[in-house]
Coordinates of C-alpha atoms in Angstrom, one line a residue:
Chain A
X6 CA -6.7 -42.2 32.6
X7 CA -5.0 -44.7 30.5
X8 CA -2.1 -47.5 32.1
X9 CA 0.2 -45.1 29.9
X10 CA -1.6 -42.1 30.8
X11 CA -0.5 -42.0 34.7
X12 CA 3.1 -43.0 33.7
X13 CA 3.1 -39.6 31.8
X14 CA 0.7 -37.4 34.1
X15 CA 3.1 -39.0 36.8
X16 CA 6.5 -38.3 35.1
X17 CA 5.7 -34.7 34.5
X18 CA 5.3 -34.3 38.4
X19 CA 9.1 -35.3 39.3
X20 CA 10.8 -32.9 37.0
X21 CA 11.4 -30.1 39.2
X22 CA 10.0 -29.9 42.9
X23 CA 7.3 -27.9 44.5
X24 CA 7.4 -24.8 46.0
X25 CA 6.7 -24.1 49.5
X26 CA 3.6 -22.5 49.3
X27 CA 3.4 -19.5 52.7
X28 CA -0.2 -19.1 52.5
X29 CA -1.2 -16.3 54.7
X30 CA -4.1 -17.1 58.0
X31 CA -7.9 -17.5 57.5
X32 CA -11.1 -19.6 57.8
X33 CA -9.4 -22.3 54.5
X34 CA -8.1 -25.2 54.5
X35 CA -5.4 -26.2 52.4
X36 CA -5.7 -28.9 49.9
X37 CA -4.6 -31.4 47.0
X38 CA -4.6 -30.1 43.7
X39 CA -4.2 -26.9 42.3
X40 CA -6.4 -26.0 39.4
X41 CA -8.2 -28.9 39.5
X42 CA -9.1 -29.0 43.2
X43 CA -12.2 -27.2 42.6
X44 CA -14.8 -28.8 40.6
X45 CA -15.7 -29.1 36.7
X46 CA -11.0 -28.4 35.9
X47 CA -9.3 -30.5 35.0
X48 CA -5.8 -30.5 33.6
X49 CA -2.8 -31.4 32.0
X50 CA 1.0 -31.5 31.0
X51 CA 3.3 -32.6 28.6
X52 CA 6.7 -32.5 27.1
X53 CA 5.6 -31.2 23.3
X54 CA 8.6 -30.0 21.6
X55 CA 9.0 -26.7 23.2
X56 CA 11.8 -26.2 25.3
X57 CA 16.1 -25.4 24.2
X58 CA 16.6 -28.4 25.6
X59 CA 15.8 -31.2 28.0
X60 CA 13.0 -32.1 28.2
X61 CA 10.9 -31.7 31.0
X62 CA 7.8 -30.7 30.0
X63 CA 6.5 -27.5 28.3
X64 CA 3.3 -27.7 27.2
X65 CA -0.1 -27.5 29.8
X66 CA -4.1 -27.5 29.2
X67 CA -7.2 -26.8 32.2
X68 CA -10.0 -27.2 30.9
X69 CA -13.6 -26.2 32.3
X70 CA -16.8 -28.7 31.7
X71 CA -18.4 -25.6 31.7
X72 CA -18.4 -22.6 30.4
X73 CA -16.9 -20.8 33.0
X74 CA -16.9 -17.0 34.1
X75 CA -13.4 -15.6 32.9
X76 CA -10.5 -12.7 34.2
X77 CA -7.6 -11.8 33.2
X78 CA -5.1 -9.5 34.6
X79 CA -2.4 -8.9 31.9
X80 CA 0.7 -6.4 31.3
X81 CA 0.4 -3.2 31.2
X82 CA 3.7 -3.5 29.4
X83 CA 3.1 -1.8 25.5
X84 CA 5.1 -4.6 24.3
X85 CA 3.2 -6.4 24.8
X86 CA 3.3 -10.5 24.0
X87 CA 1.0 -12.7 20.8
X88 CA -1.3 -14.2 23.7
X89 CA -1.4 -10.8 25.6
X90 CA -2.8 -9.3 22.8
X91 CA -5.2 -12.0 21.8
X92 CA -6.5 -12.9 26.1
X93 CA -7.6 -9.1 25.9
X94 CA -9.0 -9.2 22.4
X95 CA -11.4 -12.4 23.3
X96 CA -12.5 -11.2 27.3
X97 CA -13.1 -8.0 25.3
X98 CA -16.3 -10.0 23.6
X99 CA -16.2 -12.7 26.0
X100 CA -17.5 -13.2 29.9
X101 CA -17.0 -16.2 30.1
X102 CA -14.4 -19.6 28.7
X103 CA -13.2 -23.5 28.3
X104 CA -10.0 -23.5 28.3
X105 CA -6.3 -22.2 28.5
X106 CA -3.3 -23.5 26.5
X107 CA 0.0 -22.6 28.1
X108 CA 3.0 -22.7 26.6
X109 CA 7.1 -22.6 27.8
X110 CA 9.8 -22.3 26.0
X111 CA 9.3 -19.2 23.6
X112 CA 7.5 -16.4 24.6
X113 CA 5.9 -15.2 21.1
X114 CA 6.8 -11.6 22.2
X115 CA 8.5 -8.9 20.3
X116 CA 7.4 -11.2 17.3
X117 CA 4.7 -8.7 15.6
X118 CA 1.8 -10.1 13.3
X119 CA 3.4 -13.9 12.0
X120 CA 3.6 -14.1 15.9
X121 CA 0.0 -13.0 16.4
X122 CA -1.0 -15.1 13.1
X123 CA 0.8 -18.3 15.5
X124 CA -1.5 -17.9 19.1
X125 CA -5.0 -17.5 16.6
X126 CA -4.0 -21.3 14.7
X127 CA -3.2 -22.1 18.1
X128 CA -5.8 -21.4 20.0
X129 CA -8.4 -22.9 16.8
X130 CA -6.7 -26.2 17.0
X131 CA -7.9 -26.6 20.5
X132 CA -10.8 -25.1 20.2
X133 CA -11.5 -27.5 17.5
X134 CA -10.4 -31.0 19.1
X135 CA -12.1 -29.8 21.9
X136 CA -15.6 -28.7 20.5
X137 CA -15.4 -25.2 21.0
X138 CA -15.2 -21.8 19.7
X139 CA -11.9 -19.7 19.4
X140 CA -13.2 -17.6 22.1
X141 CA -14.0 -19.6 24.4
X142 CA -9.8 -21.1 24.1
X143 CA -7.2 -18.3 25.8
X144 CA -3.4 -18.7 25.6
X145 CA -0.1 -17.6 27.9
X146 CA 3.1 -17.8 26.5
X147 CA 6.5 -17.6 28.1
X148 CA 10.2 -18.4 27.7
X149 CA 12.8 -16.6 25.1
X150 CA 11.6 -13.1 24.2
X151 CA 11.6 -12.5 20.4
X152 CA 11.1 -15.9 19.7
X153 CA 7.7 -17.6 17.3
X154 CA 6.1 -20.8 19.1
X155 CA 7.2 -23.8 18.0
X156 CA 4.2 -24.1 16.6
X157 CA 4.5 -27.7 14.5
X158 CA 5.7 -29.5 17.4
X159 CA 2.3 -27.7 19.8
X160 CA 0.0 -28.5 17.4
X161 CA 1.5 -31.8 17.1
X162 CA 1.2 -32.3 20.9
X163 CA -2.6 -31.2 21.2
X164 CA -3.8 -35.0 21.1
X165 CA -1.8 -36.6 23.5
X166 CA -1.9 -33.1 25.4
X167 CA -6.1 -33.4 25.7
X168 CA -5.8 -36.7 26.5
X169 CA -4.2 -36.5 29.4
X170 CA -6.8 -34.2 30.7
X171 CA -7.5 -35.7 34.4
X172 CA -9.1 -33.6 37.5
X173 CA -6.7 -35.1 39.8
X174 CA -3.5 -33.1 41.4
X175 CA -1.1 -35.3 39.0
X176 CA -3.1 -33.5 36.6
X177 CA -2.5 -30.0 38.0
X178 CA 1.0 -31.0 38.7
X179 CA 2.1 -32.1 35.3
X180 CA -0.4 -28.4 34.3
X181 CA 2.3 -26.9 36.7
X182 CA 5.3 -28.0 35.7
X183 CA 4.2 -27.2 31.8
X184 CA 4.8 -23.6 32.6
X185 CA 7.8 -22.9 34.2
X186 CA 10.7 -21.8 32.3
X187 CA 14.3 -21.2 34.8
X188 CA 11.9 -21.7 37.7
X189 CA 13.1 -24.5 40.2
X190 CA 9.9 -25.0 41.6
X191 CA 6.8 -25.3 40.7
X192 CA 3.7 -23.3 42.2
X193 CA 0.5 -25.1 43.0
X194 CA -1.8 -24.5 45.6
X195 CA -5.8 -24.8 46.3
X196 CA -7.7 -23.9 49.8
X197 CA -11.5 -25.0 50.7
X198 CA -13.6 -22.9 52.1
X199 CA -16.9 -22.1 53.1
X200 CA -19.0 -18.7 51.0
X201 CA -22.8 -18.7 52.1
X202 CA -22.8 -21.9 54.2
X203 CA -21.6 -23.7 51.3
X204 CA -17.6 -25.3 50.6
X205 CA -15.8 -24.3 47.6
X206 CA -12.9 -24.1 46.4
X207 CA -10.1 -22.2 45.1
X208 CA -7.0 -23.7 43.8
X209 CA -3.7 -22.2 40.8
X210 CA -0.3 -22.9 39.8
X211 CA 2.1 -19.6 39.1
X212 CA 5.2 -19.4 37.5
X213 CA 8.1 -17.2 37.6
X214 CA 11.4 -16.5 38.6
X215 CA 13.0 -14.2 36.4
X216 CA 12.0 -11.2 35.2
X217 CA 9.7 -10.1 37.8
X218 CA 8.0 -7.2 38.8
X219 CA 4.2 -7.5 37.8
X220 CA 2.4 -4.3 36.7
X221 CA -1.1 -5.9 35.6
X222 CA -4.5 -4.0 34.7
Chain B
X3 CA 8.1 -13.4 33.4
X4 CA 5.3 -14.9 35.4
X5 CA 2.2 -16.4 34.7
X6 CA -0.7 -18.0 36.4
X7 CA -4.0 -19.5 36.3
X8 CA -6.8 -19.7 39.1
X9 CA -9.7 -22.0 39.4
X10 CA -12.7 -21.9 41.3
X11 CA -16.2 -23.2 41.5
X12 CA -17.8 -20.8 43.7
X13 CA -20.7 -19.4 41.4
X14 CA -20.1 -15.7 41.3
X15 CA -21.3 -13.0 38.3
X16 CA -18.5 -11.8 35.7
X17 CA -18.0 -8.1 36.5
X18 CA -18.1 -9.0 40.2
X19 CA -15.3 -12.0 39.6
X20 CA -13.4 -9.2 36.9
X21 CA -12.9 -6.7 39.9
X22 CA -12.6 -9.2 42.5
X23 CA -9.1 -11.0 40.1
X24 CA -8.4 -7.1 39.9
X25 CA -8.3 -6.4 43.7
X26 CA -6.4 -9.8 44.3
X27 CA -3.9 -9.4 41.7
X28 CA -2.9 -5.7 43.5
X29 CA -3.1 -7.3 46.9
X30 CA 0.2 -10.6 45.0
X31 CA 1.0 -10.6 42.0
X32 CA 1.3 -6.8 41.4
X33 CA 3.3 -7.0 45.0
X34 CA 5.9 -9.1 44.3
X35 CA 9.4 -8.0 42.5
X36 CA 12.7 -10.3 41.4
X37 CA 14.6 -7.6 39.1
X38 CA 12.0 -5.0 38.4
X39 CA 12.1 -5.6 34.7
X40 CA 8.3 -5.8 33.7
X41 CA 7.3 -8.6 31.6
X42 CA 5.4 -8.6 28.4
X43 CA 3.9 -11.4 29.0
X44 CA 2.8 -11.0 33.0
X45 CA -0.9 -12.7 33.2
X46 CA -3.3 -14.4 35.7
X47 CA -5.8 -15.7 34.0
X48 CA -9.2 -17.1 36.5
X49 CA -12.1 -19.0 35.7
X50 CA -15.2 -19.9 37.7
X51 CA -17.7 -22.7 37.1
X52 CA -20.0 -22.1 40.3
X53 CA -20.4 -26.1 39.9
X54 CA -20.5 -26.3 44.4
X55 CA -23.7 -25.0 44.1
X56 CA -23.0 -21.8 46.1
X57 CA -24.4 -18.6 46.7
X58 CA -24.3 -16.9 43.9
X59 CA -22.5 -13.7 44.6
X60 CA -23.2 -10.1 41.9
X61 CA -22.6 -8.1 44.6
X62 CA -19.1 -7.2 45.7
X63 CA -20.4 -6.0 48.6
X64 CA -22.1 -8.8 50.6
X65 CA -20.6 -10.9 53.0
X66 CA -20.0 -14.0 50.1
X67 CA -18.6 -11.7 48.1
X68 CA -15.9 -11.0 51.2
X69 CA -14.8 -14.3 52.1
X70 CA -15.1 -15.2 48.0
X71 CA -12.5 -12.2 48.1
X72 CA -10.4 -12.7 51.3
X73 CA -10.1 -17.4 49.9
X74 CA -9.4 -15.0 46.3
X75 CA -6.1 -13.1 48.1
X76 CA -4.7 -15.7 49.9
X77 CA -4.5 -18.7 46.9
X78 CA -2.6 -15.4 44.9
X79 CA -0.4 -14.3 47.8
X80 CA 0.9 -18.1 48.3
X81 CA 1.6 -18.1 44.5
X82 CA 2.9 -14.8 44.5
X83 CA 5.1 -15.2 47.8
X84 CA 6.4 -18.7 45.6
X85 CA 7.8 -17.1 42.2
X86 CA 9.4 -14.4 44.5
X87 CA 11.2 -17.0 47.0
X88 CA 12.3 -18.7 44.0
X89 CA 13.2 -15.4 42.7
X90 CA 16.5 -16.2 39.9
X91 CA 19.6 -16.7 42.1
X92 CA 17.6 -15.6 45.6
X93 CA 19.3 -17.0 48.6
X94 CA 15.7 -15.9 50.4
X95 CA 12.3 -14.7 50.4
X96 CA 12.5 -11.0 52.0
X97 CA 8.8 -9.7 53.1
X98 CA 8.3 -6.0 53.5
X99 CA 5.4 -4.8 55.4
X100 CA 4.7 -1.4 55.1
X101 CA 2.3 0.8 58.3
X102 CA 1.6 3.8 59.1
X103 CA 0.3 5.0 55.4
X104 CA -2.4 7.6 55.0
X105 CA -4.0 4.1 52.5
X106 CA -4.0 0.8 51.7
X107 CA -2.2 1.9 47.6
X108 CA 0.5 4.5 49.7
X109 CA 1.5 1.4 51.5
X110 CA 1.2 -0.8 49.3
X111 CA 3.7 1.4 46.8
X112 CA 6.4 1.9 49.9
X113 CA 6.9 -1.4 50.2
X114 CA 7.1 -3.0 46.6
X115 CA 9.6 -0.1 46.3
X116 CA 12.1 -0.6 49.6
X117 CA 11.9 -4.2 48.6
X118 CA 12.2 -3.5 44.5
X119 CA 15.4 -1.8 45.7
X120 CA 18.9 -3.9 44.3
X121 CA 21.0 -2.0 47.0
X122 CA 18.8 -3.3 49.0
X123 CA 18.6 -7.1 47.7
X124 CA 22.2 -7.0 47.4
X125 CA 22.9 -5.5 51.4
X126 CA 20.1 -8.7 52.7
X127 CA 22.3 -10.9 50.1
X128 CA 25.7 -8.9 52.0
X129 CA 23.8 -10.2 55.6
X130 CA 24.2 -6.5 56.0
X131 CA 21.3 -4.6 58.2
X132 CA 21.3 -2.1 56.2
X133 CA 18.8 0.4 57.9
X134 CA 19.9 3.6 55.4
X135 CA 19.6 1.9 52.4
X136 CA 15.8 0.6 53.3
X137 CA 14.9 4.3 55.1
X138 CA 16.2 5.3 50.7
X139 CA 14.4 2.9 48.7
X140 CA 11.3 4.1 51.6
X141 CA 11.9 8.0 51.0
X142 CA 12.0 7.3 47.3
X143 CA 9.0 5.7 46.7
X144 CA 7.4 8.8 45.6
X145 CA 4.9 8.4 48.6
X146 CA 4.9 12.5 50.9
X147 CA 5.7 11.0 54.6
X148 CA 7.9 13.0 57.4
X149 CA 11.1 11.6 57.7
X150 CA 10.6 11.7 61.2
X151 CA 7.8 9.4 61.9
X152 CA 10.2 6.3 59.4
X153 CA 10.6 3.2 62.1
X154 CA 12.0 0.1 61.1
X155 CA 12.5 -3.2 62.1
X156 CA 14.9 -6.2 60.5
X157 CA 12.6 -8.7 62.4
X158 CA 12.4 -8.1 65.9
X159 CA 15.5 -6.2 65.7
X160 CA 14.8 -2.5 65.4
X161 CA 16.7 -0.4 63.5
X162 CA 15.6 3.3 63.7
X163 CA 13.1 4.6 65.2
X164 CA 11.8 8.3 64.6
X165 CA 13.5 8.5 61.8
X166 CA 17.1 8.2 64.4
X167 CA 19.1 5.2 63.6
X168 CA 18.9 3.1 67.2
X169 CA 22.0 1.3 68.3
X170 CA 21.8 -2.2 67.6
X171 CA 23.4 -5.9 68.2
X172 CA 25.0 -5.5 64.7
X173 CA 26.1 -9.7 65.0
X174 CA 22.2 -10.6 65.8
X175 CA 21.3 -8.8 62.8
X176 CA 23.8 -10.2 60.6
X177 CA 22.8 -13.3 62.1
X178 CA 19.2 -12.6 60.6
X179 CA 20.0 -12.5 57.5
X180 CA 22.0 -15.6 57.3
X181 CA 19.9 -18.2 59.1
X182 CA 17.9 -17.0 56.6
X183 CA 19.7 -17.8 53.6
X184 CA 20.5 -20.2 55.2
X185 CA 17.8 -22.3 55.7
X186 CA 16.0 -20.4 51.7
X187 CA 13.6 -19.1 54.7
X188 CA 12.3 -14.8 55.1
X189 CA 13.7 -12.4 56.0
X190 CA 11.0 -10.2 57.7
X191 CA 11.5 -5.8 57.4
X192 CA 8.4 -3.8 58.6
X193 CA 8.0 0.0 58.0
X194 CA 6.4 2.5 59.7
X195 CA 5.6 6.0 58.3
X196 CA 3.3 7.7 59.9
X197 CA 0.5 6.8 61.8
X198 CA -2.4 7.1 59.3
X199 CA -4.8 3.6 59.3
X200 CA -2.7 2.2 55.6
X201 CA -0.7 -1.4 55.0
X202 CA 1.0 -3.6 52.8
X203 CA 2.9 -5.7 51.8
X204 CA 5.8 -6.5 49.4
X205 CA 8.2 -9.7 48.4
X206 CA 11.2 -9.7 46.9
X207 CA 14.6 -12.1 47.3
X208 CA 18.1 -11.1 47.7
X209 CA 20.0 -10.1 44.6
X210 CA 23.1 -12.9 44.1
X211 CA 25.7 -13.0 41.8
X212 CA 23.7 -16.7 40.4
X213 CA 21.2 -14.0 39.2
X214 CA 23.7 -11.9 36.4
X215 CA 24.6 -15.1 35.5
X216 CA 21.4 -17.1 34.9
X217 CA 20.7 -13.8 32.9
X218 CA 24.2 -13.4 31.4
X219 CA 23.3 -17.4 30.3
X220 CA 20.0 -17.3 29.4
X221 CA 20.3 -15.0 25.3
X222 CA 18.5 -15.2 23.1

């Protein structure tokens, strides 16, 4: 990771503190790293000009070096946002994925056909830059409901975002900050355990502070 | 809105992974609540690279699947609790544990009903050990149980047993709530609704004036 990228990644993680993670007891050990702790994953987060105010990072990307077995669980709200409809359709036809692009700022919900078109364009742009098929790219959005995403700003940021991809903890932390909206802390955790005598890692990041009563399936 | 991205390097087949993820979400993200609003965007994406070289998991019944499920549950619960902990305007995390139900799903339903109650959330913010509101939240969960078997404790302070309210040290109970609020800690509500084996948890936060202020300003 070149020097200025490191600076950018480190900047991203300084915006908000990390949440205390209350892990249940079990045969696992908490390790640093979030989504990049498991082998094969990279992440990045940067400010792409999507947020209404401030320059907190608002664009995150998580990639896998190989075809990752993919699962998705989505809101049962019948007014489902465009990225939810898109991901459900993609995971209906594909068992694997290679990347997840997440934007904050606009939720791209209640945005009709134009909002769905925006998702397709963003997924295709990421796929092209990563030399993947569009259906290998999944999309998550969060932010103000009813507004389409600031697509031009997002598309313009993608080359820099991809350059920032890193398998380090800093990459995971930057991504965890970039997906936040009204959160006061960023949420990221990773654990290491043994499965069948082999060490494996499970990591993750999440966001959420308001409009929280998940009912997903 | 809540969003999640979970990654692992375990080797697991697609259909097993999808079932595992759904189970873990039901034990974590689907058990949190801040304001009762189910978002248009709630999503969890979970990716398994398989690069660890672990034993391939192709059946939910295998020991390896049990190990991976437990670890996946833990990671998702850790993230889900941090969302409830960070609920808008929250001063503390509320953890509701229910035992004695007929099954896990019933226990989870009662737990989330109590955690989602605005009156329970406001009582916690007012540092009021209001056992009646907790009992009420359990009662309208849609899970049948005999109220004579209802037992409620706040931390280790027993408020109700056998459906009967008990004399308890109100100041100590209120101080327990105050202490959690001052440290952004966790208020534990323990509820038993019978003698069944079903147990479940839900997480929420207290309801403060700031929740209204934040959402009155976060406009379209």
